[in-house]
Coordinates of C-alpha atoms in Angstrom, one line a residue:
M265 CA 70.3 -40.1 -42.4
A266 CA 71.5 -40.9 -46.0
E267 CA 73.1 -44.3 -46.6
S268 CA 76.8 -44.1 -46.8
L269 CA 78.6 -44.7 -50.1
P270 CA 80.5 -48.0 -50.5
F271 CA 83.8 -46.2 -50.5
D272 CA 82.9 -44.4 -47.3
R273 CA 82.8 -47.7 -45.5
V274 CA 86.3 -48.7 -46.5
A275 CA 88.0 -45.2 -46.4
D276 CA 89.9 -45.8 -43.1
T277 CA 91.5 -49.1 -44.4
Y278 CA 91.7 -48.3 -48.1
D279 CA 95.4 -47.2 -48.2
E280 CA 96.7 -50.1 -46.2
T281 CA 94.8 -52.6 -48.4
R282 CA 95.8 -51.0 -51.7
G283 CA 99.6 -50.6 -51.4
G284 CA 99.8 -47.3 -49.5
E285 CA 102.2 -44.6 -50.4
R286 CA 104.3 -46.8 -52.6
R287 CA 101.2 -47.4 -54.8
G288 CA 100.8 -43.6 -55.0
R289 CA 104.4 -43.1 -56.0
E290 CA 104.3 -45.9 -58.7
F291 CA 101.2 -44.5 -60.3
A292 CA 102.5 -41.0 -60.2
A293 CA 105.7 -42.0 -61.9
V294 CA 103.8 -43.5 -64.8
L295 CA 101.5 -40.5 -65.2
A296 CA 104.0 -37.6 -64.7
P297 CA 105.8 -37.9 -68.1
H298 CA 102.5 -37.5 -69.9
L299 CA 101.2 -34.4 -68.1
L300 CA 101.5 -30.9 -69.3
P301 CA 102.7 -28.1 -67.0
G302 CA 99.9 -26.5 -65.1
R303 CA 97.0 -27.8 -63.1
T304 CA 96.0 -31.4 -63.0
L305 CA 92.6 -32.6 -61.9
E306 CA 92.4 -36.2 -60.6
I307 CA 88.9 -37.4 -61.1
G308 CA 88.2 -40.0 -58.4
V309 CA 91.1 -38.8 -56.2
G310 CA 90.2 -41.1 -53.4
T311 CA 92.5 -40.7 -50.4
G312 CA 94.8 -38.5 -52.4
L313 CA 97.9 -40.7 -52.6
V314 CA 98.5 -40.3 -56.3
A315 CA 97.8 -36.6 -56.4
D316 CA 100.0 -36.1 -53.4
A317 CA 102.9 -38.0 -55.0
L318 CA 102.5 -36.0 -58.2
N319 CA 102.8 -32.8 -56.2
R320 CA 105.6 -33.8 -53.9
R321 CA 107.8 -35.8 -56.3
H322 CA 107.0 -34.4 -59.7
G323 CA 106.3 -30.7 -59.1
A324 CA 102.7 -31.0 -60.3
S325 CA 99.8 -28.8 -59.2
A326 CA 97.3 -31.5 -58.6
V327 CA 93.8 -31.1 -57.3
G328 CA 91.0 -33.7 -57.0
V329 CA 87.3 -34.5 -56.8
D330 CA 85.7 -37.6 -55.4
L331 CA 82.1 -38.7 -54.6
S332 CA 83.0 -40.2 -51.2
P333 CA 83.3 -37.6 -48.4
A334 CA 85.1 -40.2 -46.2
M335 CA 87.8 -40.9 -48.8
L336 CA 88.1 -37.1 -49.2
G337 CA 88.7 -36.7 -45.5
H338 CA 92.0 -38.6 -46.0
A339 CA 92.7 -36.7 -49.2
H340 CA 92.2 -33.4 -47.4
A341 CA 94.9 -34.3 -44.8
R342 CA 97.3 -34.6 -47.7
L343 CA 96.1 -32.0 -50.2
G344 CA 94.3 -29.5 -48.0
A345 CA 91.6 -27.4 -49.8
R346 CA 92.7 -28.7 -53.2
V347 CA 90.0 -31.4 -53.0
T348 CA 86.2 -31.3 -53.1
V349 CA 83.2 -33.6 -53.4
G350 CA 82.2 -34.1 -57.0
D351 CA 80.5 -36.5 -59.3
A352 CA 82.7 -37.5 -62.3
R353 CA 79.6 -37.1 -64.5
R354 CA 78.9 -33.6 -63.3
L355 CA 82.2 -32.1 -62.3
P356 CA 82.1 -28.9 -60.1
V357 CA 84.9 -27.5 -62.3
R358 CA 84.8 -24.6 -64.8
T359 CA 85.0 -25.4 -68.5
G360 CA 88.6 -25.3 -69.9
S361 CA 90.0 -24.6 -66.5
V362 CA 92.6 -27.4 -66.1
D363 CA 95.6 -28.5 -68.2
N364 CA 95.2 -32.2 -67.5
A365 CA 92.5 -34.5 -66.2
V366 CA 93.5 -38.0 -65.0
F367 CA 91.6 -41.2 -64.0
V368 CA 93.6 -43.7 -61.9
G369 CA 91.8 -46.9 -61.6
A370 CA 88.5 -45.0 -61.3
L371 CA 86.7 -45.6 -64.6
H372 CA 85.5 -49.1 -63.7
V373 CA 83.9 -47.6 -60.6
I374 CA 82.4 -44.6 -62.3
V375 CA 81.0 -47.1 -64.9
D376 CA 79.5 -44.4 -67.2
L377 CA 82.5 -43.9 -69.5
P378 CA 80.9 -41.7 -72.1
E379 CA 79.8 -39.1 -69.5
A380 CA 83.0 -39.3 -67.5
L381 CA 85.2 -38.8 -70.6
A382 CA 82.9 -36.0 -71.9
E383 CA 83.2 -34.2 -68.6
A384 CA 87.0 -34.6 -68.5
A385 CA 87.1 -33.2 -72.1
R386 CA 84.9 -30.3 -71.0
V387 CA 87.1 -29.2 -68.1
V388 CA 90.4 -29.5 -69.9
R389 CA 91.6 -26.5 -71.9
P390 CA 92.1 -26.7 -75.6
G391 CA 95.5 -28.5 -76.2
G392 CA 95.2 -30.1 -72.7
R393 CA 95.3 -33.8 -71.9
V394 CA 93.1 -36.5 -70.5
V395 CA 95.0 -39.5 -69.1
S396 CA 93.7 -42.8 -67.8
L397 CA 95.1 -45.8 -66.1
T398 CA 92.8 -48.9 -66.3
A399 CA 93.3 -52.6 -65.8
A400 CA 95.1 -54.2 -68.7
T401 CA 93.2 -56.7 -70.9
E402 CA 95.8 -59.4 -70.3
R403 CA 96.0 -58.8 -66.5
G404 CA 97.1 -62.1 -64.8
K405 CA 99.0 -63.3 -67.9
G406 CA 102.2 -64.8 -66.7
D407 CA 101.2 -64.3 -63.0
E408 CA 101.2 -67.4 -60.8
F409 CA 97.8 -66.5 -59.5
G410 CA 96.3 -65.4 -62.8
D411 CA 94.4 -68.6 -63.7
L412 CA 92.9 -68.8 -60.2
L413 CA 91.9 -65.2 -60.1
A414 CA 90.3 -65.3 -63.5
G415 CA 87.3 -67.1 -62.0
L416 CA 86.5 -64.4 -59.5
P417 CA 83.1 -62.7 -59.9
G418 CA 83.1 -59.2 -61.2
R419 CA 86.3 -59.5 -63.1
D420 CA 84.6 -58.4 -66.4
R421 CA 85.5 -54.8 -66.8
V422 CA 83.6 -51.9 -68.4
D423 CA 86.8 -49.9 -68.8
T424 CA 88.4 -52.0 -71.6
P425 CA 90.8 -50.2 -73.9
A426 CA 88.2 -50.3 -76.7
A427 CA 85.5 -48.8 -74.5
V428 CA 87.7 -46.1 -73.2
L429 CA 88.8 -45.2 -76.7
A430 CA 85.2 -45.1 -78.0
A431 CA 84.1 -42.8 -75.1
A432 CA 87.2 -40.5 -75.6
T433 CA 86.6 -40.3 -79.3
A434 CA 82.9 -39.5 -78.8
A435 CA 84.0 -36.7 -76.4
G436 CA 86.2 -35.1 -79.1
L437 CA 89.5 -36.3 -77.8
H438 CA 92.3 -37.8 -80.0
T439 CA 94.8 -40.5 -79.0
L440 CA 98.3 -39.4 -78.3
Q441 CA 99.5 -42.7 -76.8
S442 CA 97.9 -46.0 -75.8
G443 CA 99.6 -49.1 -74.5
E444 CA 100.3 -51.5 -71.6
V445 CA 102.6 -50.4 -68.7
T446 CA 103.6 -52.0 -65.5
A447 CA 102.5 -49.5 -62.9
R448 CA 102.7 -51.7 -59.8
S449 CA 105.3 -54.2 -58.5
F450 CA 105.2 -55.9 -55.1
A451 CA 105.5 -59.2 -53.3
E452 CA 102.5 -61.1 -52.1
S453 CA 102.0 -64.6 -50.7
P454 CA 99.1 -66.9 -51.6
N455 CA 97.8 -66.7 -48.1
Q456 CA 98.0 -62.9 -48.1
L457 CA 96.0 -62.9 -51.3
A458 CA 93.5 -65.4 -50.0
E459 CA 93.0 -63.2 -46.9
I460 CA 92.4 -60.1 -49.2
I461 CA 89.7 -62.0 -51.0
E462 CA 88.1 -63.4 -47.8
N463 CA 87.9 -59.9 -46.4
R464 CA 86.2 -58.6 -49.6
V465 CA 88.8 -55.9 -50.0
W466 CA 88.2 -55.4 -53.7
S467 CA 85.1 -53.6 -54.8
N468 CA 84.0 -56.4 -57.2
L469 CA 83.5 -58.7 -54.2
W470 CA 81.5 -56.3 -52.0
N471 CA 78.1 -57.5 -53.3
V472 CA 78.7 -61.1 -54.1
D473 CA 75.8 -63.1 -52.6
G474 CA 76.3 -66.1 -50.4
A475 CA 75.5 -68.8 -53.0
V476 CA 78.0 -67.4 -55.5
W477 CA 80.6 -66.9 -52.8
A478 CA 80.3 -70.6 -51.7
T479 CA 80.4 -72.0 -55.2
T480 CA 82.9 -69.7 -56.9
V481 CA 85.0 -67.7 -54.4
E482 CA 85.7 -70.2 -51.7
P483 CA 87.2 -72.7 -54.1
I484 CA 89.5 -70.0 -55.4
V485 CA 90.6 -69.1 -51.8
Q486 CA 91.3 -72.8 -51.1
G487 CA 93.2 -73.1 -54.4
L488 CA 95.5 -70.2 -53.3
R489 CA 96.0 -71.8 -49.8
D490 CA 96.8 -75.2 -51.5
L491 CA 99.7 -73.7 -53.6
P492 CA 103.2 -74.8 -52.5
D493 CA 104.7 -72.7 -49.7
P494 CA 101.6 -70.5 -49.3
D495 CA 103.3 -68.1 -46.9
D496 CA 106.2 -67.3 -49.2
P497 CA 105.8 -64.0 -51.1
R498 CA 105.8 -64.1 -54.9
D499 CA 107.0 -61.1 -56.9
R500 CA 104.0 -59.7 -58.8
R501 CA 103.8 -57.1 -61.5
L502 CA 100.4 -55.7 -62.4
P503 CA 100.0 -54.4 -66.0
F504 CA 97.8 -51.4 -66.7
Q505 CA 96.5 -49.8 -69.8
L506 CA 97.8 -46.3 -70.2
S507 CA 95.7 -44.0 -72.5
V508 CA 96.8 -40.5 -73.2
F509 CA 94.3 -38.2 -75.1
G510 CA 94.6 -34.7 -76.5
R511 CA 91.9 -32.1 -76.3

């Protein structure tokens, strides 16, 4: 039996640990003004929360692909037959057949930005758009937890604005808009955040070995628990880099 993919193993708890339907609505609200009428392909659709919010709240016609069958099981419950298994580097989609292609927090997992952006450019029609939301370069700036979280392993990102721009340009896309946006706002206590880290909810923590965990991660968790009033929620706003490209 083939080994399951990493996201298969977290599919059943993914939504509750990532903000649930509110997260889907917030991301969809940021994306919707930049999408052209017609069909939108979400590459790395996951459990389908964003695509579903685009359809239900913004009148989009969103479909999706993802590499994880278990994640797609949840997406299928929301989107029906409009989702399928697919690798972002070899999309099972006809050339020029969609009006928009979007990546929502997926490029850092895909890793191969040049191939992912080239495939997105291929499947989008001439005049269509490719839109990405990635972690902002200054994430954590002005956040009470920012200095502590900066020391977590795996925080270095491959999907920097410069790297996304370079891959998009190489794929023949041109920039329509690029800038930082606040796509998520929520309340979270230090102890809640410490528990998220201890449970290795974030993908950058899945493969951290024991020695690094003991010397790097555990002090961060303790630092969170040592903050004043660790059970009191703090208002948090997470910035993202919005990149809108034309085909």
